[in-house]
mmCIF file of C-alpha atoms in Angstrom:
data_model
loop_
_atom_site.group_PDB
_atom_site.id
_atom_site.type_symbol
_atom_site.label_atom_id
_atom_site.label_comp_id
_atom_site.label_asym_id
_atom_site.label_seq_id
_atom_site.Cartn_x
_atom_site.Cartn_y
_atom_site.Cartn_z
ATOM 1 C CA MET A 5 13.800 -4.737 16.601
ATOM 2 C CA ASN A 6 15.469 -7.665 14.739
ATOM 3 C CA ASP A 7 14.162 -10.513 16.927
ATOM 4 C CA PRO A 8 12.201 -12.785 14.509
ATOM 5 C CA GLY A 9 10.102 -14.111 17.375
ATOM 6 C CA PHE A 10 9.024 -10.601 18.286
ATOM 7 C CA LEU A 11 8.149 -9.799 14.652
ATOM 8 C CA GLN A 12 6.192 -13.031 14.286
ATOM 9 C CA GLY A 13 4.196 -12.144 17.388
ATOM 10 C CA VAL A 14 3.360 -8.708 16.008
ATOM 11 C CA VAL A 15 2.237 -10.148 12.659
ATOM 12 C CA ARG A 16 0.230 -12.935 14.347
ATOM 13 C CA GLY A 17 -1.541 -10.472 16.648
ATOM 14 C CA LEU A 18 -2.417 -8.115 13.812
ATOM 15 C CA LEU A 19 -3.751 -10.827 11.515
ATOM 16 C CA GLN A 20 -5.731 -12.482 14.300
ATOM 17 C CA GLU A 21 -7.356 -9.167 15.159
ATOM 18 C CA LEU A 22 -8.249 -8.623 11.485
ATOM 19 C CA LEU A 23 -9.885 -12.075 11.348
ATOM 20 C CA GLU A 24 -12.011 -11.335 14.413
ATOM 21 C CA VAL A 25 -13.077 -7.937 13.058
ATOM 22 C CA GLU A 26 -13.960 -9.475 9.683
ATOM 23 C CA MET A 27 -16.183 -12.058 11.408
ATOM 24 C CA ASP A 28 -17.911 -9.339 13.473
ATOM 25 C CA GLU A 29 -18.654 -7.414 10.275
ATOM 26 C CA TYR A 30 -19.995 -10.540 8.568
ATOM 27 C CA LEU A 31 -22.302 -11.352 11.500
ATOM 28 C CA GLY A 32 -23.318 -7.749 12.063
ATOM 29 C CA ALA A 33 -22.536 -8.121 15.769
ATOM 30 C CA GLY A 34 -19.620 -8.550 18.117
ATOM 31 C CA ARG A 35 -18.953 -11.539 20.347
ATOM 32 C CA TYR A 36 -21.835 -12.081 22.840
ATOM 33 C CA GLU A 37 -23.565 -8.942 21.516
ATOM 34 C CA ARG A 38 -27.369 -9.146 21.425
ATOM 35 C CA VAL A 39 -28.675 -7.014 18.562
ATOM 36 C CA ALA A 40 -31.526 -7.370 16.083
ATOM 37 C CA THR A 41 -29.155 -6.997 13.121
ATOM 38 C CA ARG A 42 -27.200 -10.170 13.941
ATOM 39 C CA ARG A 43 -26.971 -12.467 10.870
ATOM 40 C CA GLY A 44 -25.525 -15.592 12.464
ATOM 41 C CA TYR A 45 -23.500 -17.052 15.318
ATOM 42 C CA ARG A 46 -19.871 -17.993 15.890
ATOM 43 C CA SER A 47 -18.893 -21.638 16.109
ATOM 44 C CA GLY A 48 -15.365 -21.694 17.458
ATOM 45 C CA HIS A 49 -12.155 -21.555 15.437
ATOM 46 C CA ARG A 50 -10.140 -23.731 13.077
ATOM 47 C CA PRO A 51 -6.331 -23.665 12.812
ATOM 48 C CA ARG A 52 -4.689 -22.177 9.734
ATOM 49 C CA LYS A 53 -1.025 -21.630 8.938
ATOM 50 C CA LEU A 54 -0.109 -18.546 6.915
ATOM 51 C CA LEU A 55 3.327 -18.079 5.360
ATOM 52 C CA THR A 56 4.685 -14.558 5.871
ATOM 53 C CA ARG A 57 8.082 -12.928 5.531
ATOM 54 C CA THR A 58 8.535 -13.345 9.302
ATOM 55 C CA GLY A 59 7.975 -17.086 8.996
ATOM 56 C CA ALA A 60 4.975 -19.415 9.304
ATOM 57 C CA VAL A 61 2.283 -17.948 11.548
ATOM 58 C CA GLU A 62 -0.321 -20.110 13.295
ATOM 59 C CA LEU A 63 -3.768 -18.478 13.306
ATOM 60 C CA ALA A 64 -7.195 -19.393 14.636
ATOM 61 C CA VAL A 65 -9.769 -18.657 11.937
ATOM 62 C CA PRO A 66 -13.275 -17.920 13.311
ATOM 63 C CA THR A 67 -16.034 -20.202 12.009
ATOM 64 C CA GLU A 68 -19.788 -19.640 11.732
ATOM 65 C CA ARG A 69 -22.571 -22.173 12.414
ATOM 66 C CA SER A 70 -24.076 -22.218 8.906
ATOM 67 C CA GLY A 71 -20.694 -22.852 7.303
ATOM 68 C CA ARG A 72 -21.225 -20.158 4.673
ATOM 69 C CA TYR A 73 -18.607 -17.758 5.987
ATOM 70 C CA ARG A 74 -15.263 -17.622 4.154
ATOM 71 C CA THR A 75 -12.561 -15.163 5.151
ATOM 72 C CA ARG A 76 -11.109 -12.967 2.396
ATOM 73 C CA LEU A 77 -8.070 -12.010 4.443
ATOM 74 C CA PHE A 78 -5.731 -14.733 3.182
ATOM 75 C CA GLU A 79 -6.544 -14.155 -0.474
ATOM 76 C CA ARG A 80 -6.030 -10.403 -0.169
ATOM 77 C CA TYR A 81 -2.936 -10.683 2.002
ATOM 78 C CA GLN A 82 -1.215 -13.455 0.111
ATOM 79 C CA ARG A 83 -1.453 -11.959 -3.390
ATOM 80 C CA SER A 84 0.941 -9.264 -2.286
ATOM 81 C CA GLU A 85 3.061 -11.740 -0.342
ATOM 82 C CA GLN A 86 3.148 -14.137 -3.292
ATOM 83 C CA ALA A 87 4.357 -11.398 -5.606
ATOM 84 C CA PHE A 88 7.065 -10.457 -3.125
ATOM 85 C CA LEU A 89 8.261 -14.026 -2.632
ATOM 86 C CA LEU A 90 8.150 -14.800 -6.365
ATOM 87 C CA THR A 91 10.390 -11.819 -7.002
ATOM 88 C CA LEU A 92 12.877 -13.129 -4.458
ATOM 89 C CA GLN A 93 12.709 -16.587 -6.024
ATOM 90 C CA GLU A 94 13.335 -15.214 -9.498
ATOM 91 C CA MET A 95 16.350 -13.347 -8.149
ATOM 92 C CA TYR A 96 17.566 -16.539 -6.480
ATOM 93 C CA LEU A 97 17.305 -18.536 -9.710
ATOM 94 C CA ALA A 98 18.924 -15.775 -11.748
ATOM 95 C CA GLY A 99 21.879 -15.718 -9.377
ATOM 96 C CA VAL A 100 21.631 -11.967 -8.757
ATOM 97 C CA SER A 101 20.290 -12.020 -5.202
ATOM 98 C CA THR A 102 22.229 -10.528 -2.327
ATOM 99 C CA ARG A 103 23.160 -12.717 0.634
ATOM 100 C CA LYS A 104 20.314 -11.177 2.634
ATOM 101 C CA VAL A 105 17.750 -11.956 -0.052
ATOM 102 C CA ARG A 106 19.068 -15.494 -0.431
ATOM 103 C CA GLN A 107 18.684 -16.076 3.316
ATOM 104 C CA ILE A 108 15.129 -14.757 3.326
ATOM 105 C CA THR A 109 14.209 -16.923 0.332
ATOM 106 C CA GLU A 110 15.662 -20.077 1.862
ATOM 107 C CA GLU A 111 13.958 -19.519 5.216
ATOM 108 C CA LEU A 112 10.520 -18.835 3.741
ATOM 109 C CA CYS A 113 10.495 -21.107 0.705
ATOM 110 C CA GLY A 114 13.007 -23.837 1.485
ATOM 111 C CA THR A 115 16.246 -24.459 -0.375
ATOM 112 C CA GLU A 116 14.641 -26.557 -3.136
ATOM 113 C CA ILE A 117 13.361 -23.856 -5.490
ATOM 114 C CA SER A 118 12.848 -25.065 -9.048
ATOM 115 C CA ALA A 119 12.353 -22.902 -12.104
ATOM 116 C CA SER A 120 9.238 -24.888 -13.048
ATOM 117 C CA SER A 121 7.536 -24.317 -9.677
ATOM 118 C CA VAL A 122 8.277 -20.609 -9.848
ATOM 119 C CA SER A 123 6.950 -20.490 -13.416
ATOM 120 C CA ARG A 124 3.678 -22.164 -12.410
ATOM 121 C CA ALA A 125 3.190 -19.818 -9.462
ATOM 122 C CA VAL A 126 3.968 -16.782 -11.609
ATOM 123 C CA ARG A 127 1.457 -17.868 -14.237
ATOM 124 C CA ARG A 128 -1.345 -18.340 -11.710
ATOM 125 C CA LEU A 129 -0.750 -15.000 -10.021
ATOM 126 C CA ASP A 130 -0.266 -13.110 -13.272
ATOM 127 C CA GLU A 131 -3.626 -14.354 -14.563
ATOM 128 C CA ASP A 132 -5.389 -12.857 -11.526
ATOM 129 C CA LEU A 133 -3.459 -9.596 -11.710
ATOM 130 C CA THR A 134 -3.962 -9.198 -15.465
ATOM 131 C CA ALA A 135 -7.709 -9.698 -15.089
ATOM 132 C CA TRP A 136 -7.799 -7.084 -12.332
ATOM 133 C CA ARG A 137 -5.647 -4.570 -14.234
ATOM 134 C CA ASN A 138 -7.839 -4.923 -17.352
ATOM 135 C CA ARG A 139 -11.207 -4.902 -15.586
ATOM 136 C CA ARG A 140 -14.043 -2.794 -16.993
ATOM 137 C CA LEU A 141 -14.512 0.567 -15.265
ATOM 138 C CA SER A 142 -18.272 0.857 -14.900
ATOM 139 C CA GLU A 143 -18.419 3.633 -12.279
ATOM 140 C CA LEU A 144 -18.000 7.363 -12.922
ATOM 141 C CA TYR A 145 -14.710 8.728 -11.556
ATOM 142 C CA PRO A 146 -14.791 12.533 -11.089
ATOM 143 C CA TYR A 147 -11.335 12.758 -9.491
ATOM 144 C CA LEU A 148 -8.112 11.157 -10.753
ATOM 145 C CA ILE A 149 -4.824 11.248 -8.837
ATOM 146 C CA VAL A 150 -1.836 10.284 -10.956
ATOM 147 C CA ASP A 151 1.714 9.543 -9.868
ATOM 148 C CA ALA A 152 4.831 7.634 -10.894
ATOM 149 C CA ARG A 153 7.576 5.948 -8.939
ATOM 150 C CA TYR A 154 10.807 4.370 -10.108
ATOM 151 C CA GLY A 155 12.604 1.120 -9.425
ATOM 152 C CA LEU A 156 15.784 -0.541 -10.620
ATOM 153 C CA VAL A 157 15.268 -3.396 -13.083
ATOM 154 C CA ARG A 158 17.788 -5.778 -14.640
ATOM 155 C CA GLN A 159 17.432 -5.933 -18.433
ATOM 156 C CA GLY A 160 19.835 -7.478 -20.903
ATOM 157 C CA GLY A 161 22.610 -7.650 -18.347
ATOM 158 C CA ARG A 162 22.226 -3.974 -17.418
ATOM 159 C CA VAL A 163 20.414 -2.284 -14.547
ATOM 160 C CA SER A 164 18.110 0.568 -15.569
ATOM 161 C CA SER A 165 15.466 2.717 -13.917
ATOM 162 C CA GLN A 166 11.882 1.778 -14.803
ATOM 163 C CA GLY A 167 8.776 3.837 -14.142
ATOM 164 C CA THR A 168 5.650 2.403 -12.551
ATOM 165 C CA LEU A 169 2.689 4.596 -13.485
ATOM 166 C CA VAL A 170 -0.243 4.498 -11.061
ATOM 167 C CA VAL A 171 -3.703 6.048 -11.455
ATOM 168 C CA CYS A 172 -5.855 6.380 -8.354
ATOM 169 C CA ALA A 173 -9.419 7.702 -8.396
ATOM 170 C CA VAL A 174 -12.398 8.703 -6.292
ATOM 171 C CA GLY A 175 -15.607 7.317 -7.750
ATOM 172 C CA ALA A 176 -19.159 8.590 -7.698
ATOM 173 C CA SER A 177 -19.726 6.347 -4.666
ATOM 174 C CA GLY A 178 -17.164 8.406 -2.711
ATOM 175 C CA GLN A 179 -14.784 5.428 -2.380
ATOM 176 C CA ARG A 180 -11.129 5.433 -3.394
ATOM 177 C CA ASP A 181 -9.871 2.993 -5.996
ATOM 178 C CA ILE A 182 -6.702 2.203 -7.938
ATOM 179 C CA ILE A 183 -7.834 1.928 -11.547
ATOM 180 C CA GLY A 184 -4.522 1.628 -13.374
ATOM 181 C CA VAL A 185 -1.028 0.211 -12.834
ATOM 182 C CA TYR A 186 1.447 0.270 -15.722
ATOM 183 C CA GLN A 187 5.147 -0.209 -16.409
ATOM 184 C CA ALA A 188 7.117 2.112 -18.701
ATOM 185 C CA ASN A 189 10.745 2.566 -19.736
ATOM 186 C CA THR A 190 10.334 6.301 -19.423
ATOM 187 C CA GLU A 191 7.766 8.746 -18.066
ATOM 188 C CA SER A 192 7.004 10.522 -21.358
ATOM 189 C CA GLU A 193 4.011 12.063 -23.101
ATOM 190 C CA THR A 194 3.762 8.913 -25.219
ATOM 191 C CA SER A 195 3.762 6.522 -22.267
ATOM 192 C CA TRP A 196 1.259 8.582 -20.282
ATOM 193 C CA THR A 197 -0.990 8.993 -23.346
ATOM 194 C CA GLU A 198 -1.048 5.196 -23.746
ATOM 195 C CA VAL A 199 -2.007 4.832 -20.075
ATOM 196 C CA LEU A 200 -4.851 7.357 -20.236
ATOM 197 C CA ARG A 201 -6.170 5.985 -23.532
ATOM 198 C CA ASP A 202 -6.182 2.475 -22.079
ATOM 199 C CA LEU A 203 -8.271 3.744 -19.140
ATOM 200 C CA LEU A 204 -10.708 5.358 -21.571
ATOM 201 C CA ARG A 205 -10.944 2.106 -23.558
ATOM 202 C CA ARG A 206 -11.791 0.297 -20.333
ATOM 203 C CA GLY A 207 -14.710 2.658 -19.747
ATOM 204 C CA LEU A 208 -13.267 5.536 -17.702
ATOM 205 C CA ALA A 209 -15.826 8.368 -17.707
ATOM 206 C CA GLY A 210 -17.009 11.353 -15.696
ATOM 207 C CA VAL A 211 -13.552 12.821 -15.037
ATOM 208 C CA ARG A 212 -13.721 16.400 -13.727
ATOM 209 C CA LEU A 213 -10.268 16.921 -12.179
ATOM 210 C CA VAL A 214 -6.836 15.312 -12.577
ATOM 211 C CA VAL A 215 -4.235 15.832 -9.837
ATOM 212 C CA SER A 216 -0.534 15.275 -10.536
ATOM 213 C CA ASP A 217 2.911 16.820 -10.419
ATOM 214 C CA ASP A 218 3.995 19.077 -13.289
ATOM 215 C CA HIS A 219 5.916 16.516 -15.355
ATOM 216 C CA GLU A 220 5.789 17.962 -18.864
ATOM 217 C CA GLY A 221 4.898 14.711 -20.619
ATOM 218 C CA LEU A 222 2.184 13.851 -18.118
ATOM 219 C CA VAL A 223 0.540 17.279 -18.283
ATOM 220 C CA ALA A 224 0.579 17.176 -22.094
ATOM 221 C CA ALA A 225 -1.034 13.714 -22.065
ATOM 222 C CA ILE A 226 -3.744 14.892 -19.637
ATOM 223 C CA ARG A 227 -4.616 17.837 -21.868
ATOM 224 C CA ARG A 228 -4.626 15.627 -24.959
ATOM 225 C CA CYS A 229 -6.859 12.897 -23.508
ATOM 226 C CA PHE A 230 -9.109 14.959 -21.186
ATOM 227 C CA GLN A 231 -9.938 18.138 -23.038
ATOM 228 C CA GLY A 232 -11.994 20.494 -20.884
ATOM 229 C CA VAL A 233 -10.993 18.676 -17.666
ATOM 230 C CA LEU A 234 -9.302 20.776 -14.979
ATOM 231 C CA TRP A 235 -5.739 19.962 -13.955
ATOM 232 C CA GLN A 236 -4.632 20.453 -10.341
ATOM 233 C CA ARG A 237 -0.891 20.741 -9.826
ATOM 234 C CA CYS A 238 0.041 18.957 -6.613
ATOM 235 C CA GLN A 239 0.557 21.698 -4.050
ATOM 236 C CA LYS A 240 3.184 19.765 -2.133
ATOM 237 C CA HIS A 241 5.369 19.297 -5.215
ATOM 238 C CA TYR A 242 4.816 22.909 -6.237
ATOM 239 C CA LEU A 243 5.674 24.232 -2.782
ATOM 240 C CA ASP A 244 8.909 22.218 -2.758
ATOM 241 C CA ASN A 245 9.849 23.641 -6.163
ATOM 242 C CA VAL A 246 9.252 27.231 -5.044
ATOM 243 C CA LEU A 247 11.087 26.882 -1.739
ATOM 244 C CA ALA A 248 14.144 25.506 -3.534
ATOM 245 C CA LEU A 249 14.607 28.978 -5.090
ATOM 246 C CA VAL A 250 15.176 30.806 -1.796
ATOM 247 C CA SER A 251 17.820 30.525 0.909
ATOM 248 C CA LYS A 252 17.250 28.071 3.764
ATOM 249 C CA LYS A 253 16.704 30.850 6.291
ATOM 250 C CA ASP A 254 13.822 32.284 4.223
ATOM 251 C CA ARG A 255 12.039 29.009 3.441
ATOM 252 C CA GLY A 256 9.992 28.888 6.637
ATOM 253 C CA THR A 257 8.681 32.422 6.102
ATOM 254 C CA LEU A 258 7.779 31.787 2.462
ATOM 255 C CA ARG A 259 6.163 28.468 3.305
ATOM 256 C CA GLN A 260 3.873 30.121 5.865
ATOM 257 C CA ALA A 261 3.008 32.865 3.376
ATOM 258 C CA LEU A 262 2.048 30.397 0.645
ATOM 259 C CA ARG A 263 -0.009 28.369 3.101
ATOM 260 C CA THR A 264 -2.259 31.429 3.475
ATOM 261 C CA VAL A 265 -2.864 31.199 -0.283
ATOM 262 C CA PHE A 266 -3.635 27.487 -0.326
ATOM 263 C CA ASP A 267 -5.781 27.671 2.831
ATOM 264 C CA ALA A 268 -7.781 30.731 1.791
ATOM 265 C CA ALA A 269 -11.570 30.627 2.112
ATOM 266 C CA SER A 270 -12.115 31.173 -1.619
ATOM 267 C CA ARG A 271 -10.230 31.477 -4.879
ATOM 268 C CA GLU A 272 -10.725 35.243 -4.842
ATOM 269 C CA HIS A 273 -9.071 35.512 -1.432
ATOM 270 C CA ALA A 274 -6.285 33.181 -2.570
ATOM 271 C CA GLU A 275 -5.519 35.292 -5.639
ATOM 272 C CA GLN A 276 -5.583 38.485 -3.591
ATOM 273 C CA ARG A 277 -3.149 37.035 -1.048
ATOM 274 C CA LEU A 278 -0.929 35.722 -3.842
ATOM 275 C CA ALA A 279 -0.662 39.194 -5.384
ATOM 276 C CA GLU A 280 0.446 40.569 -2.016
ATOM 277 C CA ILE A 281 3.127 37.885 -1.639
ATOM 278 C CA VAL A 282 4.458 38.585 -5.138
ATOM 279 C CA VAL A 283 4.939 42.253 -4.235
ATOM 280 C CA GLU A 284 6.547 41.374 -0.880
ATOM 281 C CA TRP A 285 9.118 39.014 -2.372
ATOM 282 C CA ARG A 286 9.905 40.557 -5.759
ATOM 283 C CA GLU A 287 12.734 42.823 -4.608
ATOM 284 C CA ARG A 288 14.741 40.042 -2.908
ATOM 285 C CA TYR A 289 13.730 37.135 -5.148
ATOM 286 C CA PRO A 290 12.503 38.312 -8.562
ATOM 287 C CA ALA A 291 12.657 34.733 -9.944
ATOM 288 C CA VAL A 292 10.339 33.555 -7.163
ATOM 289 C CA ALA A 293 7.890 36.379 -7.833
ATOM 290 C CA ASP A 294 7.841 35.532 -11.561
ATOM 291 C CA LYS A 295 7.256 31.850 -10.818
ATOM 292 C CA LEU A 296 4.415 32.604 -8.424
ATOM 293 C CA GLU A 297 2.717 34.831 -10.988
ATOM 294 C CA ALA A 298 3.133 32.370 -13.841
ATOM 295 C CA GLU A 299 2.471 29.004 -12.199
ATOM 296 C CA THR A 300 0.434 29.292 -8.992
ATOM 297 C CA GLU A 301 -2.873 29.328 -10.870
ATOM 298 C CA ASP A 302 -2.359 25.656 -11.767
ATOM 299 C CA ALA A 303 -2.285 24.833 -8.033
ATOM 300 C CA LEU A 304 -5.656 26.523 -7.373
ATOM 301 C CA ALA A 305 -7.958 24.435 -9.580
ATOM 302 C CA PHE A 306 -9.378 22.674 -6.502
ATOM 303 C CA TYR A 307 -11.341 25.842 -5.617
ATOM 304 C CA SER A 308 -13.810 24.950 -8.406
ATOM 305 C CA PHE A 309 -15.086 22.012 -6.348
ATOM 306 C CA PRO A 310 -16.940 21.614 -3.017
ATOM 307 C CA ALA A 311 -15.042 23.043 -0.048
ATOM 308 C CA ALA A 312 -15.376 19.755 1.842
ATOM 309 C CA HIS A 313 -13.258 18.110 -0.876
ATOM 310 C CA TRP A 314 -10.446 20.657 -1.054
ATOM 311 C CA LEU A 315 -8.035 19.121 1.424
ATOM 312 C CA ARG A 316 -8.056 15.762 -0.355
ATOM 313 C CA ILE A 317 -7.976 16.829 -4.008
ATOM 314 C CA ARG A 318 -5.184 19.396 -4.001
ATOM 315 C CA THR A 319 -2.222 17.010 -3.628
ATOM 316 C CA THR A 320 -1.225 13.482 -4.626
ATOM 317 C CA ASN A 321 -0.936 12.530 -0.935
ATOM 318 C CA MET A 322 -3.642 9.893 -1.357
ATOM 319 C CA LEU A 323 -0.995 7.621 -2.862
ATOM 320 C CA GLU A 324 1.658 8.276 -0.212
ATOM 321 C CA ARG A 325 0.786 5.372 2.098
ATOM 322 C CA TYR A 326 0.658 3.011 -0.871
ATOM 323 C CA ASN A 327 4.043 4.239 -2.079
ATOM 324 C CA GLU A 328 5.601 3.998 1.384
ATOM 325 C CA GLU A 329 4.622 0.344 1.774
ATOM 326 C CA LEU A 330 5.815 -0.417 -1.748
ATOM 327 C CA ARG A 331 9.103 1.348 -1.045
ATOM 328 C CA ARG A 332 9.591 -0.755 2.086
ATOM 329 C CA ARG A 333 9.317 -3.938 0.047
ATOM 330 C CA THR A 334 11.423 -2.810 -2.897
ATOM 331 C CA ASN A 335 14.182 -1.725 -0.508
ATOM 332 C CA VAL A 336 14.621 -5.407 0.327
ATOM 333 C CA ILE A 337 14.656 -6.426 -3.336
ATOM 334 C CA ARG A 338 16.855 -3.494 -4.457
ATOM 335 C CA VAL A 339 17.075 -4.606 -8.107
ATOM 336 C CA PHE A 340 14.191 -6.472 -9.755
ATOM 337 C CA PRO A 341 15.262 -9.453 -11.905
ATOM 338 C CA ASN A 342 13.015 -8.274 -14.759
ATOM 339 C CA ALA A 343 10.326 -5.712 -15.600
ATOM 340 C CA ALA A 344 7.526 -8.270 -15.199
ATOM 341 C CA SER A 345 8.412 -8.929 -11.561
ATOM 342 C CA CYS A 346 8.416 -5.191 -10.832
ATOM 343 C CA LEU A 347 4.945 -4.782 -12.344
ATOM 344 C CA ARG A 348 3.710 -7.933 -10.587
ATOM 345 C CA LEU A 349 4.628 -6.718 -7.104
ATOM 346 C CA THR A 350 3.247 -3.237 -7.761
ATOM 347 C CA ALA A 351 -0.035 -4.572 -9.152
ATOM 348 C CA ALA A 352 -0.440 -7.114 -6.339
ATOM 349 C CA HIS A 353 -0.005 -4.445 -3.703
ATOM 350 C CA ALA A 354 -2.308 -2.063 -5.607
ATOM 351 C CA MET A 355 -4.994 -4.744 -5.760
ATOM 352 C CA GLU A 356 -4.629 -5.312 -2.026
ATOM 353 C CA GLN A 357 -4.806 -1.566 -1.317
ATOM 354 C CA ALA A 358 -7.884 -1.126 -3.528
ATOM 355 C CA ALA A 359 -9.662 -3.947 -1.674
ATOM 356 C CA GLU A 360 -8.827 -2.305 1.657
ATOM 357 C CA TRP A 361 -10.176 1.058 0.476
ATOM 358 C CA ALA A 362 -13.367 -0.588 -0.805
ATOM 359 C CA SER A 363 -14.063 -1.959 2.691
ATOM 360 C CA GLN A 364 -13.763 1.461 4.336
ATOM 361 C CA ILE A 365 -16.315 4.242 4.732
ATOM 362 C CA GLU A 366 -16.613 6.753 1.901
ATOM 363 C CA TYR A 367 -13.567 8.929 1.393
ATOM 364 C CA LEU A 368 -15.537 11.934 0.088
ATOM 365 C CA ASP A 369 -19.198 12.888 0.193
ATOM 366 C CA MET A 370 -19.883 12.940 -3.528
ATOM 367 C CA SER A 371 -23.480 14.131 -3.030
ATOM 368 C CA LEU A 372 -21.878 17.580 -2.782
ATOM 369 C CA LEU A 373 -20.739 17.253 -6.397
ATOM 370 C CA ASP A 374 -23.158 17.152 -9.330
ATOM 371 C CA VAL A 375 -21.970 13.802 -10.754
#
């Protein structure tokens, strides 16, 4: 649907609903609800205009009689939006924007975009994001989920691929958090070691399991910085690697067989089933059998933790929604004007995602783990 009016209506409806829900949570009661836990009363609405990528949206912000209530929605929403729009503006000023990007920038920001105004806005936002990225980590984080994604960045007149390294975690409180966002020219042992050491300097402690793909540099950095900590190879990545070794007609059968390993009731049952699969497949695919024998153990580390946690600590899927939203935005940008803008947008969205996770119920029951 390309109708801007339709899109504006969708955005307006969603944001208005979020405002009403936020007020209900603040008051401890819904509209006209009579409960003993109520902490105040509504007092109408006030108009507020919010600039979004679909245009200016008129909202009605709920107010409360005492005047103490302040919505956090705009601050959380607009950090990410500001980073997005600043990237477009930088592209506009650098003369590298596509016609589509130029049109979006003009419609949302006006045609008069000065380098000084962009610089001031960048400085203000970067101060907030830098403080958040360097914050002290005071909670214990038993589970780390680590991933990297790549984007195209213009540097010195050339376009190159840059890695954005993201570290997600589940804390002792059971809540998810994004504790690290970094930019690197290459995903190497050196770059990942710098990331993990920075997290340790900021107070990271209590790590029991690190989940990631099997990138050689990353795995080496994990073993260097977290000696004695278990490493869980992402089962999804591993499964994709194994299935690539067999013909298309056999992939469904092998996938179902390996699922019986990953979904086994215990590690003992998983290892027993794995041995059977190795025997079954060795004659037709000796390379697959050798790989299963040599590498599957790294994908079974999750069995050392409470069964209620298994489904959520055996893959890097926790970051998938975050990456999908980020991909949607970077598809519009295509090529970032510089590395700083790439990091800014990633960090702004990570900060927004972390705030959303913090407002949700616990992701895992950490009372099951001796933290």
